[in-house]
Coordinates of C-alpha atoms in Angstrom, one line a residue:
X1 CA 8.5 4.4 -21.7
X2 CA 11.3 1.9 -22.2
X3 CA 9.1 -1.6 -22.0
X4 CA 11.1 -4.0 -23.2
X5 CA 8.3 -6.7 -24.1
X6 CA 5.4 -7.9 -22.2
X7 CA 3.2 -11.1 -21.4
X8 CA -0.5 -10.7 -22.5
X9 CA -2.4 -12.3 -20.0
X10 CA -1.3 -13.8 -16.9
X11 CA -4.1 -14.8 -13.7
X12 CA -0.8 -14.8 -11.3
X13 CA 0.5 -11.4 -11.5
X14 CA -2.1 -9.0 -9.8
X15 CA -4.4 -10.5 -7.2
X16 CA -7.3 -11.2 -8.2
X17 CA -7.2 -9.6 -11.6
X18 CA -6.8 -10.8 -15.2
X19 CA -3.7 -8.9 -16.2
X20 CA -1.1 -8.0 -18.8
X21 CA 2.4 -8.0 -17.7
X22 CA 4.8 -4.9 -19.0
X23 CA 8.4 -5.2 -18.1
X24 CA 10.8 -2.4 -18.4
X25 CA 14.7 -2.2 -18.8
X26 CA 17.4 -1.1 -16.5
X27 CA 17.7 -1.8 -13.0
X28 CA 20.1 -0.2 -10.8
X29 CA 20.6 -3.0 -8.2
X30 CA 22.2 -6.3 -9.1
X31 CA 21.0 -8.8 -7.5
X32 CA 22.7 -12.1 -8.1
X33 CA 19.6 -14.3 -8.3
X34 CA 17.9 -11.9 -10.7
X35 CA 15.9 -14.2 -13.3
X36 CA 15.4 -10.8 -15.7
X37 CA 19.1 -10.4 -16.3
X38 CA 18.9 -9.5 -19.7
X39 CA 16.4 -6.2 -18.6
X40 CA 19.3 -5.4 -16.1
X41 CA 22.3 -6.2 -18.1
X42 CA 21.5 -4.9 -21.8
X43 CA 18.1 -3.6 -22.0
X44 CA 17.1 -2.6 -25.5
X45 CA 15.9 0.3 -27.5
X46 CA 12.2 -0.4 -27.3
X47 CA 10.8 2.0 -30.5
X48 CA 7.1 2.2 -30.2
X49 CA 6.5 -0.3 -27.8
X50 CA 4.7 1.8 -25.7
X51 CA 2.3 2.4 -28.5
X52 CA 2.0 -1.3 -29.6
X53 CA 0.6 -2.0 -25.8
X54 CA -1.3 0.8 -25.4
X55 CA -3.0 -0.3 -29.0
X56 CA -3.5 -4.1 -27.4
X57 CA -5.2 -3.2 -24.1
X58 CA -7.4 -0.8 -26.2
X59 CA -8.4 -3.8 -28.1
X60 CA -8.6 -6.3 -24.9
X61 CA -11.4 -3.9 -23.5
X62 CA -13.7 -5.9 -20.9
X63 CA -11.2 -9.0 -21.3
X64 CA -8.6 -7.8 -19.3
X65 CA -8.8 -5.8 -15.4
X66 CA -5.6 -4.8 -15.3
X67 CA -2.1 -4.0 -15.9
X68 CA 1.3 -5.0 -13.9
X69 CA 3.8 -2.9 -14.5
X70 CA 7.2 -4.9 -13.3
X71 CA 11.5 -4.7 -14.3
X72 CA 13.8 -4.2 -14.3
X73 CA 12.7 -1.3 -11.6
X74 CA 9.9 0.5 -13.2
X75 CA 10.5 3.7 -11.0
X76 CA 13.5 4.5 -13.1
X77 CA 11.4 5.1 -15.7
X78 CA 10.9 9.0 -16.0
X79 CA 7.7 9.0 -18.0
X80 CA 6.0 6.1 -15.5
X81 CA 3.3 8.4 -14.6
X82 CA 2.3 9.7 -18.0
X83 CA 2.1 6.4 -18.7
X84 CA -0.1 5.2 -16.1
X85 CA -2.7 7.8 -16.6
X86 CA -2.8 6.5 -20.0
X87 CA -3.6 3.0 -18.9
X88 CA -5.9 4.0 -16.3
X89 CA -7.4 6.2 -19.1
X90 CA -8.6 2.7 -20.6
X91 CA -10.5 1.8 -17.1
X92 CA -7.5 -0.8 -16.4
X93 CA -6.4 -1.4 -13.0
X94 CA -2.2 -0.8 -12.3
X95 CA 0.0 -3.2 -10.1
X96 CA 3.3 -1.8 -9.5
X97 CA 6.3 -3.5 -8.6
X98 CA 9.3 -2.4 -7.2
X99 CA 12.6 -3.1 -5.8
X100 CA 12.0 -0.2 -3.2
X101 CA 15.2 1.5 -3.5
X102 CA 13.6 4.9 -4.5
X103 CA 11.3 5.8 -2.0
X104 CA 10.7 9.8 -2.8
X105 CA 9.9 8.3 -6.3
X106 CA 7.8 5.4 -4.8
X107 CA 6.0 8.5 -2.6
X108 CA 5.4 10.4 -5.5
X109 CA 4.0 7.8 -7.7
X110 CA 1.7 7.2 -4.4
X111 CA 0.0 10.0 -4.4
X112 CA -0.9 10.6 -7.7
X113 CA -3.9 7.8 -7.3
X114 CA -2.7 5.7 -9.7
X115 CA -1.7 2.6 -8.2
X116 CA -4.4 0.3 -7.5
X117 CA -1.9 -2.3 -5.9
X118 CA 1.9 -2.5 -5.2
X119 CA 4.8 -5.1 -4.4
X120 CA 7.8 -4.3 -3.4
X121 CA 10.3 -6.9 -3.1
X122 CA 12.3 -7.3 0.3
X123 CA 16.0 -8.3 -0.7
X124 CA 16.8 -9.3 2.7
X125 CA 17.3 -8.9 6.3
X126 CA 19.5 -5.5 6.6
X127 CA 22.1 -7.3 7.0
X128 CA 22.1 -9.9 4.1
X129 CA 21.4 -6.8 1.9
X130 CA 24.8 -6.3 0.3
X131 CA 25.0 -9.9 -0.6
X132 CA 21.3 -9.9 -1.9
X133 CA 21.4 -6.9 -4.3
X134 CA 25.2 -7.1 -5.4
X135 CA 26.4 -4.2 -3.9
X136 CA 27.3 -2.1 -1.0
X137 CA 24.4 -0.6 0.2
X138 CA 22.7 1.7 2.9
X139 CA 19.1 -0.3 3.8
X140 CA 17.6 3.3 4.9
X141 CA 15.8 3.8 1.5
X142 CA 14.3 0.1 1.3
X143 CA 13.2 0.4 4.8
X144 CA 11.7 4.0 4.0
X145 CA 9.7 2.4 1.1
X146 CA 8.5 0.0 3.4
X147 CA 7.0 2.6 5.9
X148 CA 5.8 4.2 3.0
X149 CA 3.6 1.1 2.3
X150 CA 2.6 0.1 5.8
X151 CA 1.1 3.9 5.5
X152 CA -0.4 4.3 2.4
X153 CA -3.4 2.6 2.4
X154 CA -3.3 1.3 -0.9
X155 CA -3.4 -2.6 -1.1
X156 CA 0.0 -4.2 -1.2
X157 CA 2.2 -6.7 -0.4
X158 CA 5.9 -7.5 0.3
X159 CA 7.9 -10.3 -1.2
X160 CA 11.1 -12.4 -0.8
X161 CA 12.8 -14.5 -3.4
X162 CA 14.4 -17.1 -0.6
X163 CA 18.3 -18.4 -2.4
X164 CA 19.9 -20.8 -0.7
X165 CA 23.7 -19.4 -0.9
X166 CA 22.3 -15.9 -0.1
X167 CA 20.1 -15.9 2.4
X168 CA 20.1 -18.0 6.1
X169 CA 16.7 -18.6 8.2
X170 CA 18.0 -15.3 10.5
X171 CA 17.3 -13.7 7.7
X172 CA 13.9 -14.0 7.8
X173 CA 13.7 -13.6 11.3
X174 CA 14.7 -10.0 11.3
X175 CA 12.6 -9.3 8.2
X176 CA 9.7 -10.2 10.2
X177 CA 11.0 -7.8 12.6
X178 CA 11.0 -4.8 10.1
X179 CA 7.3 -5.7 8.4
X180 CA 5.3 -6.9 11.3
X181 CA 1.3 -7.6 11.0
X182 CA 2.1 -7.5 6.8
X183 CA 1.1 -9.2 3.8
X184 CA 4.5 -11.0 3.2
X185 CA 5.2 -14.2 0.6
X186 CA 8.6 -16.4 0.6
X187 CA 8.9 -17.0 -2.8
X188 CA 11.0 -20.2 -3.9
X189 CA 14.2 -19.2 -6.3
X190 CA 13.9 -20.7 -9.7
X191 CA 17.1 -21.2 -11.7
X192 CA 16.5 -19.2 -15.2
X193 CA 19.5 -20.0 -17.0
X194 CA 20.2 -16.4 -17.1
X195 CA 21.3 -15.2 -14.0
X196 CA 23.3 -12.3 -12.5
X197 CA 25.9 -13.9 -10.5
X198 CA 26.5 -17.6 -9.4
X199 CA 26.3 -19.4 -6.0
X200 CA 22.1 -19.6 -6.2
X201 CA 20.3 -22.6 -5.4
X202 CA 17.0 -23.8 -4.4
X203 CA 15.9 -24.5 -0.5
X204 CA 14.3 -27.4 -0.1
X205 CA 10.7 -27.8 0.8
X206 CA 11.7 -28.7 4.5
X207 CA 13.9 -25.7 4.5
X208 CA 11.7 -23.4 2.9
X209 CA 8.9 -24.3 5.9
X210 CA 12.0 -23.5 8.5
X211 CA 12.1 -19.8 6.4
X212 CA 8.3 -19.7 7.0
X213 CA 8.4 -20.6 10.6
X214 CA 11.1 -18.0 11.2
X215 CA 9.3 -14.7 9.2
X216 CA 6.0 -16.0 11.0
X217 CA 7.5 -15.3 14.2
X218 CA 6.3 -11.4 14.1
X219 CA 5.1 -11.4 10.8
X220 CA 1.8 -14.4 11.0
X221 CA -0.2 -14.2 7.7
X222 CA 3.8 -15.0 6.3
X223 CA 3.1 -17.5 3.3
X224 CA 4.7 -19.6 0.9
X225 CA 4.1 -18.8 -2.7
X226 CA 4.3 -21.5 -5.4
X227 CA 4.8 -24.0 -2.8
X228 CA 2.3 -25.9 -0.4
X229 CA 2.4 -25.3 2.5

């Protein structure tokens, strides 16, 4: 599998779970706020990476619960399942996340039992979704991937990364609309000095409670991540 490097332990990335992070290359949406542009633009050859983790979580046995697998978009990944069993093999725990723009792979990878928790990240309201992801789009796959998660009763949770330039409080309005009664988090942008595009900034922490206020409207447990609230 094409991991491009990976974090050893991180207590933020799977809920509830000491984890390792993995992240894979290539993407096939461009989002201008993308913080990973270097997986999307230029991913490298990754020559026994795959080995090198697989070696470390053998050795981090009873340290570690877990493993999140992130992008790039990890679903474009044609030997992500193999992969998996391998880790699950080593009685880790597997976070997947995922842009949701492949929702028969996203089914597949479902229903093999591997996935112990997933987030997909909501671009946008349909509308805003060009403008979020960098292209011209149809939103019928993202909002198949989200059925496919209100369904699937593995544990999971849907995301936003709120960009001021991007997005507008409707926005978050009509995501509400789409998710209902879901786990959702508004996640504050964070300017990584190697972005996608231009035109992203950060919403203020009055604005970002209007963003709240909005997705809350049909969507309640709606919270802010990485900010108080």
């Amino acid at each position: 599998m094409n991991i491009q490097g990976y974090q050893k332990l991180t207590l933020l990335d799977f809920p509830g779970k000491v984890a390792c992070t993995l992240f894979t290359g290539g993407c096939n949406l461009r989002c201008p706020f993308c913080h990973n542009a270097i997986l999307v633009r230029s991913p490298h050859e990754s020559e026994n990476v795959e080995n090198e983790v697989l070696e470390y979580l053998s050795r981090r046995k009873g340290l570690l619960d877990g493993v999140c697998i992130t992008g790039g978009e990890p679903l474009l990944q044609p030997d992500l399942t193999d992969f998996m069993r391998k880790v699950k093999a080593l009685g880790l725990a597997i976070k997947l996340d995922t842009n949701g723009s492949l929702p028969e792979r996203l089914k597949a990878i479902l229903e093999t039992g591997l996935v112990d928790y997933v987030a997909m990240d909501v671009k946008s309201s349909p509308e805003g979704y060009a403008k979020a992801i960098g292209m011209e789009t149809d939103f019928s796959p993202f909002e198949e991937s989200i059925k496919l998660l209100k369904a699937c009763g593995i544990p999971h949770e849907f995301r936003t990364t709120a960009v001021r330039g991007i997005h507008t409080p409707n926005d978050f309005l009509r995501i509400s609309e789409i998710l209902g009664d879901e786990p959702y988090f508004i996640q504050g942008f964070v300017d990584s000095g190697n972005l996608l595009g231009e035109g992203c900034d950060t919403f203020s922490e009055a604005e970002s409670h209007v963003l709240l206020q909005n997705a809350r409207t049909h969507t309640p447990a709606a919270m802010l991540r990485g900010q108080n609230e």
